[in-house]
DNA sequence: TTACTATTAAGAAGCATTTGCAGTTAAAAT
DNA sequence: ATTTTAACTGCAAATGCTTCTTAATAGTAA
């Protein structure tokens, strides 16, 4: 009586998951496409997009619906926070405790239901900072 | 010796600011275009985009670099948090204290510089929730 | 008024993402 | 092992949001 998901584990899907989980770099779809191509040279970009969509709706990966022009994808599903470089666009994890308490505050103030949250920090990454000081 | 900004306050720019500041709804560029058209029927969408870009780079409005397919714009410049409905996409302010302390934590953990932050809540808005319960 | 140049409207272009389709293949059924 | 079937793929074309180009227009200063 629940949704029937007849998903197949194709080579393509398997390798997309593997490559995404190898890195901590939150790649865009086309970056991931390049990574996967090393192992499957004929895979198309639309297959990457299609699978990223499927995998994220299954909760197997995270689609980062956040800042920047391109979407980014994350192999880590547990809630954690990110910091994005305003110069070069790179995204890193921030290893700190999450603060789920604020969801209850937001729920009361907004009267929305089923509240979750993300925090996105922005700053200048070490690379870009050291470049700017010569 | 600072950047000379020879910006003109045109009818179009004036009315775009006014209409954006009238609402709390964080409109997309095309929604704002429709609003402005009531007063300036011949204004083009690209003029709206161009002015929103100019105004946000001047710090007069906020370009919300956040979730969803379309960018949204905010007449309120001070840092505050938002909640977005996962069903219909509407975005509301969340009137709660901001927690700038976490920026120092993120700065130490990430070694990024000049850290700022946004919090975005997600949930089901009252409209969508009442619809779903009949 | 005249000169100067920021700004405009309209549409084309750019670019990330999605979709249609005909052929392919994983995996359930036999 | 073979058949069956619908999910999946690669490719190309389409879509949708945003930015850019261009000739005309309109603030601003002299
Ligand atoms: Mn992450
Ligand atoms: Mn707001
Ligand atoms: Zn950087
Ligand atoms: Zn809603």
GROMACS .gro file of C-alpha atoms in nm, chain A residues 15-16 19-20 22-23 27-49 52 70:
model
   31
   15UNK     CA    1   2.897   0.481  -1.041
   16UNK     CA    2   2.729   0.818  -0.992
   19UNK     CA    3   3.187   0.900  -0.731
   20UNK     CA    4   2.972   1.142  -0.535
   22UNK     CA    5   3.420   0.965  -0.278
   23UNK     CA    6   3.448   1.341  -0.251
   27UNK     CA    7   3.013   1.891  -0.713
   28UNK     CA    8   2.775   2.038  -0.968
   29UNK     CA    9   2.609   1.801  -1.215
   30UNK     CA   10   2.862   1.871  -1.487
   31UNK     CA   11   3.159   1.833  -1.250
   32UNK     CA   12   3.020   1.498  -1.145
   33UNK     CA   13   2.963   1.411  -1.509
   34UNK     CA   14   3.334   1.468  -1.574
   35UNK     CA   15   3.425   1.250  -1.276
   36UNK     CA   16   3.196   0.968  -1.385
   37UNK     CA   17   3.320   0.986  -1.744
   38UNK     CA   18   3.661   0.865  -1.635
   39UNK     CA   19   3.490   0.532  -1.570
   40UNK     CA   20   3.199   0.548  -1.816
   41UNK     CA   21   3.316   0.758  -2.109
   42UNK     CA   22   2.984   0.745  -2.294
   43UNK     CA   23   2.751   0.851  -2.013
   44UNK     CA   24   2.547   1.157  -2.097
   45UNK     CA   25   2.496   1.465  -1.887
   46UNK     CA   26   2.121   1.413  -1.889
   47UNK     CA   27   2.166   1.068  -1.738
   48UNK     CA   28   2.363   1.228  -1.459
   49UNK     CA   29   2.090   1.485  -1.403
   52UNK     CA   30   2.077   1.281  -0.928
   70UNK     CA   31   2.430   2.575  -1.046
   0.00000   0.00000   0.00000
